[in-house]
Short mmCIF file of C-alpha atoms in Angstrom, two decimals:
data_model
loop_
_atom_site.label_atom_id
_atom_site.label_comp_id
_atom_site.label_asym_id
_atom_site.label_seq_id
_atom_site.Cartn_x
_atom_site.Cartn_y
_atom_site.Cartn_z
CA MET A 1 114.79 142.07 119.75
CA ALA A 2 114.21 138.52 118.98
CA LEU A 3 115.69 135.57 117.70
CA ALA A 4 116.01 135.84 113.68
CA LYS A 5 114.53 133.50 111.32
CA ARG A 6 116.95 131.63 109.31
CA ILE A 7 117.54 131.50 105.69
CA ILE A 8 119.47 128.36 104.49
CA PRO A 9 120.54 127.64 101.02
CA CYS A 10 120.75 123.81 100.48
CA LEU A 11 123.60 122.24 98.40
CA ASP A 12 122.54 119.11 96.83
CA CYS A 13 126.04 117.02 95.85
CA ASP A 14 126.76 113.82 94.18
CA ARG A 15 130.31 112.90 94.65
CA GLY A 16 131.67 115.86 96.14
CA ARG A 17 130.36 118.10 93.23
CA VAL A 18 127.35 120.38 93.67
CA VAL A 19 124.64 119.25 91.22
CA LYS A 20 121.52 121.01 89.86
CA GLY A 21 124.37 123.70 89.03
CA VAL A 22 124.99 126.83 90.77
CA GLN A 23 125.02 130.03 88.69
CA PHE A 24 126.68 132.77 90.49
CA VAL A 25 128.02 135.61 88.08
CA ASP A 26 131.65 135.76 89.52
CA ILE A 27 132.54 132.54 90.89
CA ARG A 28 135.39 130.29 89.77
CA ASP A 29 134.19 126.97 90.02
CA ALA A 30 130.09 126.74 90.43
CA GLY A 31 130.34 122.71 91.08
CA ASP A 32 132.72 123.17 94.00
CA PRO A 33 130.56 122.90 97.42
CA VAL A 34 133.36 124.31 99.56
CA GLU A 35 133.75 127.61 97.40
CA VAL A 36 129.69 127.86 97.00
CA SER A 37 129.41 127.25 100.86
CA ARG A 38 131.95 129.91 101.50
CA ARG A 39 130.45 132.42 99.76
CA TYR A 40 127.11 131.54 100.99
CA GLY A 41 128.73 132.50 104.42
CA GLU A 42 130.22 135.73 103.33
CA ALA A 43 126.77 136.56 101.68
CA GLY A 44 125.01 136.34 104.88
CA ALA A 45 123.54 132.91 104.99
CA ASP A 46 122.36 131.75 108.60
CA GLU A 47 123.47 127.99 107.96
CA ILE A 48 124.27 125.90 105.19
CA THR A 49 122.56 122.51 104.44
CA PHE A 50 124.53 119.87 102.58
CA LEU A 51 122.62 117.09 100.89
CA ASP A 52 124.50 114.22 100.08
CA ILE A 53 122.76 112.57 96.74
CA THR A 54 125.64 110.16 96.08
CA ALA A 55 124.40 106.81 95.38
CA SER A 56 127.11 104.39 95.93
CA HIS A 57 128.67 103.87 99.17
CA GLU A 58 132.33 103.73 97.87
CA ASP A 59 131.84 107.36 96.76
CA ARG A 60 131.01 108.33 100.18
CA ALA A 61 134.51 108.74 101.73
CA THR A 62 134.42 111.76 99.06
CA THR A 63 131.56 113.37 101.15
CA VAL A 64 133.38 113.13 104.27
CA ASP A 65 136.26 115.08 102.82
CA THR A 66 134.04 117.59 101.22
CA VAL A 67 132.26 118.06 104.65
CA ARG A 68 135.51 118.68 106.13
CA ALA A 69 136.75 121.02 103.75
CA ILE A 70 133.67 123.17 104.32
CA ALA A 71 133.62 123.03 107.95
CA GLY A 72 137.26 124.54 107.52
CA GLN A 73 136.32 127.81 105.65
CA VAL A 74 132.53 128.27 106.65
CA PHE A 75 131.86 129.74 110.04
CA ILE A 76 127.97 129.32 110.27
CA PRO A 77 126.14 126.21 111.12
CA LEU A 78 126.67 123.02 108.77
CA THR A 79 124.03 120.36 108.43
CA VAL A 80 124.86 117.23 106.75
CA GLY A 81 121.96 114.79 105.18
CA GLY A 82 121.81 112.08 103.00
CA GLY A 83 122.71 108.39 103.69
CA ILE A 84 123.03 108.83 107.37
CA ARG A 85 122.07 105.49 108.72
CA THR A 86 124.22 104.67 111.44
CA LEU A 87 125.83 105.96 114.64
CA GLU A 88 128.93 105.63 113.27
CA ASP A 89 127.77 107.64 110.03
CA ILE A 90 126.71 110.65 112.63
CA ARG A 91 129.93 110.33 114.26
CA THR A 92 132.04 110.43 111.15
CA MET A 93 130.15 113.67 110.04
CA LEU A 94 130.45 115.43 113.27
CA ASN A 95 134.13 114.45 113.23
CA ALA A 96 134.48 115.98 109.74
CA GLY A 97 132.82 119.52 111.17
CA ALA A 98 129.00 118.91 110.63
CA ASP A 99 127.09 120.79 113.47
CA LYS A 100 123.97 118.70 112.75
CA VAL A 101 123.05 115.57 110.57
CA SER A 102 119.58 115.31 108.83
CA ILE A 103 117.98 111.73 109.05
CA ASN A 104 115.39 110.68 106.75
CA THR A 105 114.92 107.26 105.35
CA ALA A 106 116.59 105.45 108.32
CA ALA A 107 114.42 107.25 110.82
CA VAL A 108 111.40 105.67 108.84
CA GLN A 109 113.02 102.36 108.91
CA ASN A 110 114.11 102.15 112.35
CA PRO A 111 112.67 105.23 114.54
CA GLU A 112 114.65 103.81 117.29
CA PHE A 113 117.76 105.02 115.50
CA VAL A 114 116.54 108.74 116.25
CA ARG A 115 116.34 107.90 119.88
CA GLU A 116 119.76 106.18 119.97
CA SER A 117 121.21 109.22 117.95
CA ALA A 118 119.69 111.72 120.13
CA GLU A 119 121.10 109.98 123.43
CA ARG A 120 124.43 109.67 122.21
CA PHE A 121 125.26 112.98 120.26
CA GLY A 122 122.29 115.35 121.91
CA SER A 123 119.12 116.64 120.40
CA GLN A 124 120.92 119.76 119.37
CA CYS A 125 122.75 117.90 116.47
CA ILE A 126 119.83 115.56 115.24
CA VAL A 127 117.78 116.81 112.36
CA VAL A 128 114.78 114.49 111.34
CA ALA A 129 113.95 115.16 107.52
CA VAL A 130 110.34 114.71 106.71
CA ASP A 131 109.00 114.36 103.09
CA ALA A 132 105.17 114.94 103.18
CA LYS A 133 102.45 114.53 100.48
CA ARG A 134 98.93 115.65 100.98
CA VAL A 135 96.71 112.60 100.75
CA SER A 136 93.54 113.89 101.80
CA ALA A 137 90.86 114.36 99.19
CA GLU A 138 89.38 117.78 98.37
CA ASP A 139 86.42 117.47 100.57
CA GLU A 140 88.35 115.76 103.45
CA PRO A 141 90.15 117.22 106.30
CA LEU A 142 93.52 117.95 105.40
CA ARG A 143 95.99 115.03 106.02
CA TRP A 144 99.56 114.44 104.89
CA GLU A 145 101.59 111.25 104.66
CA ILE A 146 105.29 110.55 104.81
CA PHE A 147 106.98 109.52 101.44
CA THR A 148 110.51 108.03 100.83
CA HIS A 149 112.52 107.39 97.88
CA GLY A 150 111.84 111.14 96.62
CA GLY A 151 108.24 110.98 97.20
CA ARG A 152 107.48 108.05 95.13
CA LYS A 153 107.23 105.46 98.24
CA PRO A 154 104.59 105.89 100.49
CA THR A 155 105.02 104.74 104.04
CA GLY A 156 101.30 104.80 105.59
CA LEU A 157 102.90 107.21 108.31
CA GLU A 158 100.65 110.41 108.99
CA VAL A 159 102.91 113.44 109.33
CA ILE A 160 102.03 115.16 112.47
CA GLU A 161 101.48 112.01 114.47
CA TRP A 162 105.05 111.11 112.93
CA VAL A 163 106.77 114.19 113.81
CA ARG A 164 105.50 114.49 117.42
CA ARG A 165 106.90 110.77 117.85
CA MET A 166 110.11 112.04 116.46
CA VAL A 167 110.45 115.03 118.69
CA SER A 168 109.49 112.72 121.67
CA TYR A 169 112.43 110.74 120.73
CA GLY A 170 114.70 113.66 120.68
CA ALA A 171 114.86 115.27 117.29
CA GLY A 172 116.12 118.80 117.58
CA GLU A 173 114.75 120.26 114.43
CA ILE A 174 112.48 119.11 111.57
CA LEU A 175 113.15 119.74 108.05
CA LEU A 176 110.03 119.79 106.35
CA THR A 177 109.52 119.09 102.69
CA SER A 178 106.28 119.26 101.01
CA MET A 179 107.02 116.87 98.09
CA ASP A 180 104.07 118.21 96.44
CA ARG A 181 105.75 121.46 96.06
CA ASP A 182 109.18 120.32 95.63
CA GLY A 183 110.43 121.90 92.42
CA THR A 184 107.37 123.55 91.59
CA LYS A 185 108.33 127.38 92.21
CA ILE A 186 104.92 128.10 93.54
CA GLY A 187 105.85 128.20 97.38
CA PHE A 188 105.58 126.27 100.25
CA ASP A 189 102.60 124.04 101.44
CA LEU A 190 102.01 126.59 104.27
CA GLU A 191 99.02 124.63 105.76
CA LEU A 192 101.32 121.43 106.11
CA ASN A 193 103.89 123.78 107.69
CA ARG A 194 101.83 125.68 110.09
CA ALA A 195 100.20 122.18 111.37
CA VAL A 196 103.58 120.80 111.85
CA SER A 197 104.88 123.74 113.52
CA GLU A 198 102.04 123.97 116.11
CA ALA A 199 102.33 120.43 116.79
CA VAL A 200 105.51 120.25 118.34
CA ASN A 201 108.06 122.85 120.27
CA VAL A 202 111.15 122.38 118.28
CA PRO A 203 111.94 124.36 115.38
CA ILE A 204 110.81 123.81 111.79
CA ILE A 205 112.70 124.45 108.59
CA ALA A 206 110.13 124.85 105.60
CA SER A 207 111.44 123.52 102.39
CA GLY A 208 109.96 122.89 98.88
CA GLY A 209 108.46 125.03 96.45
CA VAL A 210 110.29 128.45 96.97
CA GLY A 211 110.14 130.69 93.54
CA ASN A 212 110.03 133.96 94.92
CA LEU A 213 110.71 136.11 97.93
CA ASP A 214 107.47 136.38 99.17
CA HIS A 215 107.31 132.97 99.43
CA LEU A 216 110.06 133.00 102.08
CA ALA A 217 108.29 135.48 104.03
CA ASP A 218 105.05 133.76 103.70
CA GLY A 219 106.82 130.60 104.99
CA VAL A 220 107.35 132.45 108.21
CA LEU A 221 104.23 134.56 108.68
CA LEU A 222 101.64 132.14 107.19
CA GLY A 223 103.68 128.80 107.56
CA ALA A 224 104.89 129.71 110.93
CA ALA A 225 108.18 128.55 110.15
CA ASP A 226 111.51 128.90 112.05
CA ALA A 227 113.86 128.87 109.32
CA VAL A 228 113.42 128.80 105.37
CA LEU A 229 115.52 126.52 103.00
CA ALA A 230 115.94 127.09 99.33
CA ALA A 231 118.18 126.18 96.65
CA SER A 232 117.31 127.23 92.89
CA ILE A 233 116.43 130.85 93.64
CA PHE A 234 119.75 131.61 95.34
CA HIS A 235 121.99 129.07 93.04
CA PHE A 236 120.94 130.58 89.88
CA GLY A 237 121.43 134.13 91.16
CA GLU A 238 117.86 135.27 90.85
CA TYR A 239 118.06 136.36 94.30
CA THR A 240 121.00 137.06 96.90
CA ILE A 241 120.83 136.06 100.33
CA ARG A 242 120.57 140.13 101.36
CA GLU A 243 117.99 140.35 98.80
CA ALA A 244 116.04 137.71 100.85
CA LYS A 245 116.86 139.05 104.05
CA ALA A 246 116.04 142.81 103.24
CA HIS A 247 112.45 141.64 101.89
CA MET A 248 111.81 139.77 104.73
CA ALA A 249 112.62 142.20 106.85
CA SER A 250 110.20 144.68 104.87
CA ARG A 251 107.51 142.37 105.74
CA GLY A 252 108.18 142.84 109.55
CA ILE A 253 110.35 139.61 110.10
CA GLU A 254 113.54 139.67 112.33
CA VAL A 255 116.43 138.71 110.09
CA ARG A 256 120.18 138.84 110.86
CA LEU A 257 121.30 141.67 108.62
CA ASP A 258 124.79 142.56 110.61
CA MET B 1 154.11 130.85 118.50
CA ASN B 2 150.99 131.47 119.83
CA GLN B 3 149.81 127.98 121.16
CA VAL B 4 146.11 127.59 121.69
CA ALA B 5 145.00 123.85 123.57
CA VAL B 6 141.41 123.08 122.73
CA ILE B 7 140.36 120.87 125.42
CA ASP B 8 139.10 117.18 123.91
CA TYR B 9 136.97 115.14 126.61
CA GLY B 10 135.27 113.00 123.72
CA MET B 11 132.39 115.31 123.23
CA GLY B 12 131.38 116.17 120.16
CA ASN B 13 132.62 118.56 117.30
CA LEU B 14 136.00 119.98 118.16
CA HIS B 15 136.94 120.68 114.71
CA SER B 16 135.16 123.83 114.07
CA VAL B 17 136.45 125.57 116.95
CA ALA B 18 140.03 124.29 116.07
CA LYS B 19 139.33 125.40 112.40
CA ALA B 20 137.80 128.83 113.16
CA ILE B 21 140.68 129.72 115.75
CA GLU B 22 143.20 128.52 113.02
CA HIS B 23 141.42 130.63 110.35
CA VAL B 24 141.87 133.81 112.53
CA GLY B 25 145.23 132.62 113.52
CA ALA B 26 146.56 132.57 109.86
CA GLU B 27 144.83 136.37 109.29
CA LEU B 28 146.81 137.53 112.44
CA ALA B 29 150.02 136.09 111.24
CA SER B 30 149.67 137.78 107.63
CA GLU B 31 149.33 140.74 109.92
CA SER B 32 151.50 141.15 112.72
CA GLY B 33 153.64 137.80 111.96
CA GLN B 34 152.67 136.15 114.89
CA ALA B 35 151.58 132.62 114.05
CA THR B 36 148.87 130.48 115.99
CA LYS B 37 149.03 126.66 116.75
CA VAL B 38 146.09 124.94 117.64
CA ILE B 39 146.19 121.68 119.22
CA ILE B 40 143.19 119.30 120.72
CA THR B 41 144.38 117.55 123.50
CA SER B 42 143.38 116.00 126.85
CA ASP B 43 147.12 115.77 128.00
CA PRO B 44 147.20 118.08 131.24
CA ALA B 45 150.96 118.53 130.53
CA ARG B 46 150.14 120.03 126.86
CA ILE B 47 147.09 122.16 128.38
CA ALA B 48 149.46 123.45 130.98
CA ALA B 49 152.02 124.20 128.39
CA ALA B 50 149.75 126.32 125.90
CA ASP B 51 149.26 129.74 126.15
CA ARG B 52 145.70 129.73 125.74
CA VAL B 53 143.03 127.08 126.71
CA VAL B 54 139.62 126.63 124.65
CA PHE B 55 137.15 124.91 126.95
CA PRO B 56 134.20 123.74 124.59
CA GLY B 57 131.26 121.55 125.05
CA VAL B 58 128.23 120.33 123.27
CA GLY B 59 125.61 117.47 124.21
CA ALA B 60 123.94 116.88 127.54
CA ILE B 61 125.53 117.77 130.46
CA ARG B 62 125.45 114.62 132.42
CA ASP B 63 127.49 112.86 129.78
CA CYS B 64 130.00 116.06 129.50
CA MET B 65 130.49 116.05 133.18
CA ALA B 66 131.19 112.34 133.22
CA GLU B 67 133.88 112.77 130.83
CA ILE B 68 135.18 115.83 132.32
CA ASN B 69 135.39 114.34 135.87
CA ARG B 70 137.00 110.96 134.36
CA LEU B 71 139.56 113.04 132.71
CA ASP B 72 139.99 115.32 135.82
CA VAL B 73 139.34 118.31 132.96
CA GLY B 74 138.26 120.47 136.26
CA ALA B 75 141.61 120.62 137.23
CA MET B 76 143.41 121.59 134.35
CA VAL B 77 140.54 124.39 133.84
CA ALA B 78 141.15 125.56 137.22
CA SER B 79 145.02 125.69 136.83
CA ALA B 80 144.78 127.17 133.50
CA MET B 81 142.63 130.08 134.77
CA LYS B 82 144.94 131.12 137.08
CA THR B 83 147.73 132.11 134.65
CA LYS B 84 146.57 132.35 131.13
CA PRO B 85 143.29 132.90 128.96
CA VAL B 86 140.56 130.67 128.80
CA LEU B 87 137.58 130.62 126.53
CA ALA B 88 134.59 128.12 127.43
CA ILE B 89 131.62 127.67 124.91
CA CYS B 90 128.38 126.57 125.20
CA VAL B 91 128.37 123.66 127.63
CA GLY B 92 131.80 124.62 128.39
CA MET B 93 130.49 127.66 130.01
CA GLN B 94 127.71 125.77 131.61
CA ALA B 95 130.09 123.41 133.22
CA LEU B 96 132.15 125.97 135.20
CA MET B 97 128.87 126.55 137.17
CA ALA B 98 127.75 125.02 140.54
CA HIS B 99 124.96 122.97 139.18
CA SER B 100 122.65 122.25 136.40
CA GLU B 101 119.28 121.22 136.29
CA GLU B 102 119.72 119.14 133.20
CA ASN B 103 119.24 115.29 133.08
CA GLY B 104 117.12 115.47 136.45
CA GLY B 105 120.24 117.61 138.20
CA VAL B 106 123.90 117.32 137.98
CA ASP B 107 126.61 118.96 139.92
CA CYS B 108 129.09 120.74 137.87
CA LEU B 109 132.48 122.17 138.45
CA GLY B 110 131.36 125.11 140.44
CA LEU B 111 134.72 127.36 139.14
CA LEU B 112 132.08 130.15 138.87
CA SER B 113 128.98 130.72 140.91
CA GLY B 114 125.97 130.16 138.73
CA ARG B 115 123.15 127.75 138.10
CA VAL B 116 122.12 126.33 134.94
CA LYS B 117 118.14 126.10 134.31
CA PHE B 118 115.66 124.83 132.01
CA PHE B 119 114.11 127.30 129.73
CA GLY B 120 110.77 125.33 130.54
CA GLU B 121 108.14 123.59 128.09
CA VAL B 122 106.17 126.68 127.78
CA LEU B 123 108.10 129.68 126.72
CA ARG B 124 106.76 133.07 125.47
CA ASP B 125 107.88 136.52 124.27
CA GLU B 126 106.89 139.73 125.35
CA ASN B 127 104.29 139.73 122.69
CA ASP B 128 103.05 136.49 124.33
CA ALA B 129 104.12 134.45 121.39
CA ARG B 130 105.25 130.87 121.56
CA LEU B 131 109.17 130.23 121.88
CA LYS B 132 110.57 127.07 120.79
CA VAL B 133 112.96 125.37 122.65
CA PRO B 134 115.91 124.89 122.21
CA HIS B 135 116.73 128.43 121.81
CA MET B 136 118.33 127.84 118.17
CA GLY B 137 119.52 130.46 115.85
CA TRP B 138 120.90 133.83 115.85
CA ASN B 139 120.09 136.36 118.92
CA ARG B 140 121.65 139.71 119.67
CA VAL B 141 123.83 139.86 122.34
CA ALA B 142 123.95 143.24 124.51
CA HIS B 143 127.36 143.98 126.16
CA THR B 144 127.26 144.56 129.68
CA SER B 145 130.84 145.08 130.11
CA ASP B 146 133.96 146.53 128.10
CA HIS B 147 135.77 143.46 127.63
CA PRO B 148 138.69 143.15 125.28
CA LEU B 149 137.09 139.94 123.70
CA TRP B 150 134.05 142.70 122.41
CA ARG B 151 136.66 145.01 120.54
CA GLY B 152 135.23 145.46 117.11
CA VAL B 153 132.19 143.37 117.89
CA PRO B 154 129.14 145.97 117.38
CA ASP B 155 126.94 146.13 120.89
CA ASN B 156 123.67 143.85 119.93
CA SER B 157 125.52 141.96 117.27
CA ARG B 158 123.91 138.56 116.61
CA PHE B 159 125.57 135.23 117.54
CA TYR B 160 124.60 131.75 116.64
CA PHE B 161 122.94 129.78 119.91
CA VAL B 162 121.89 126.33 120.27
CA HIS B 163 120.81 125.36 123.86
CA SER B 164 117.82 124.19 126.26
CA TYR B 165 119.36 125.22 129.63
CA TYR B 166 120.61 128.66 130.42
CA VAL B 167 122.97 130.15 133.13
CA THR B 168 122.02 132.73 135.66
CA MET B 169 124.88 134.25 137.96
CA ASP B 170 124.88 135.15 141.70
CA GLU B 171 127.79 137.84 140.82
CA THR B 172 125.99 139.91 138.21
CA ASP B 173 129.65 141.97 137.65
CA GLN B 174 130.75 138.77 136.11
CA VAL B 175 128.26 139.08 133.13
CA ALA B 176 129.88 140.17 129.98
CA GLY B 177 126.72 139.85 127.77
CA ARG B 178 123.06 139.30 127.94
CA SER B 179 120.46 138.10 125.53
CA VAL B 180 116.64 137.76 125.83
CA TYR B 181 114.86 134.64 124.81
CA GLY B 182 111.39 134.45 126.76
CA ARG B 183 113.58 135.74 129.50
CA GLU B 184 116.87 137.47 129.87
CA ILE B 185 119.91 135.29 129.82
CA VAL B 186 123.63 135.45 130.52
CA ALA B 187 125.14 135.54 127.10
CA ALA B 188 128.82 135.96 128.18
CA ILE B 189 130.87 135.78 131.20
CA SER B 190 134.07 137.70 132.01
CA ALA B 191 135.81 136.40 135.31
CA GLY B 192 139.42 137.08 135.64
CA ASN B 193 141.45 135.09 133.02
CA ILE B 194 138.16 133.57 131.88
CA PHE B 195 135.74 134.46 129.04
CA ALA B 196 132.72 132.50 128.67
CA THR B 197 130.02 132.20 126.08
CA GLN B 198 126.83 130.61 125.81
CA PHE B 199 126.64 130.98 121.96
CA HIS B 200 129.27 129.38 119.62
CA PRO B 201 131.79 132.04 118.39
CA GLU B 202 133.12 129.58 115.54
CA LYS B 203 129.78 129.36 114.38
CA SER B 204 129.00 133.22 114.18
CA GLN B 205 130.49 134.57 111.19
CA ASN B 206 132.05 137.87 111.31
CA ALA B 207 131.15 138.56 115.14
CA GLY B 208 132.42 135.46 116.30
CA LEU B 209 135.72 135.18 114.19
CA THR B 210 136.16 138.85 115.50
CA LEU B 211 135.58 137.36 118.99
CA LEU B 212 138.04 134.60 118.66
CA ARG B 213 140.56 136.83 117.01
CA ASN B 214 140.45 139.26 120.12
CA PHE B 215 140.86 136.11 122.06
CA LEU B 216 144.22 135.21 120.56
CA THR B 217 145.59 138.52 121.33
CA TRP B 218 143.91 139.14 124.97
CA ASN B 219 146.59 138.50 127.65
CA GLY B 220 143.64 137.73 130.46
CA ALA B 221 142.62 139.49 133.48
CA SER B 222 145.54 142.18 133.46
CA ASP B 223 144.85 143.33 129.76
#
């Protein structure tokens, strides 16, 4: 009897449409984030993460409408990330029905923003997203640095120290993406995940690199993740959420099956 | 018309709970013809006129209590609980207690005799494994009473929790559900017309929707 480890499908959306494609067998509109989210909710997903990659500010009004529509039909927690830069952005998303917001670049540019956000809205809804890249040489102790702009821009910030600081400012959860592993399908950076999970007392969501169900289980068992996030293995119908949970359960992990 | 007033005191996300109730209300309407209308309000007259009241809450208790006191929400809840079903959720449940340890100590409404305590910086499970705080995610809830709101909800179903402070009750016969996270915590309370949950039924998929649906057909203590 324990808290279940969570499985979180992630939807990347551009101007209100799911990008990278979702290929469920029997879905009417695989580009509709509302329908995709609803299906994931019914399929047993523990949360949904909605990542807005809309480039232009003008098109972001669409995102708010989409979040509102998802929240009206999906009765599991919803995290919204991408372009969250001001307290007003957070208020808008929470009012639209998001349960949490994920802050990434804005935290790097202005760490105090995380503190202000947590004070205003509570730590429970402030997720800090961390894009980490291994920067240590082969013969050095492991070291990771924060990168922005999709892993292209180094910041000089050391990951463990940064995450501790974000938690001390009030971050309630860390969404940890390995930029080395993202898109590779060879599994999470387990050493990174374990190091971060042991460094702080808030839940860690492992992200980046999932290619099969053992990767999800490894994230929990070896990476000490509290939740695992994946996109393509679910979107392309390689595995269902239930298959993923059954596999994790078979490896001794508590999951929500009811 | 079954009118449900969700009390709005300016704290956090009322959209989710309103939408979830509308969702189960629409299901009920298609089966029984009984329509549900959800209003989000801080107007005492509208709350007094509603058939059912939801008292939600997220965020820090000090900020919540400041707004609750400013708008005199305590009087609205106290009055509602005498005559009709009231569902308190998360910080709404905590606000019903006498006192919370959060934010250096905050006096709450004292409508129920319980206290709100911190999980602690160091929390461990029965196998001595470290537990993170907040308690965030899906945990099992064991029914400790046979309440109408549990109808159709299997015992030990998982519900979604997110909190760093937990409730302990003086009157254990008011505890309707318990969970375990490092220690035993009160997950649900039944006291007359009040049903309160530490978890978020509006975020707990089927188990939560069933509970909300039961709330729409529950007639309170006499049921």
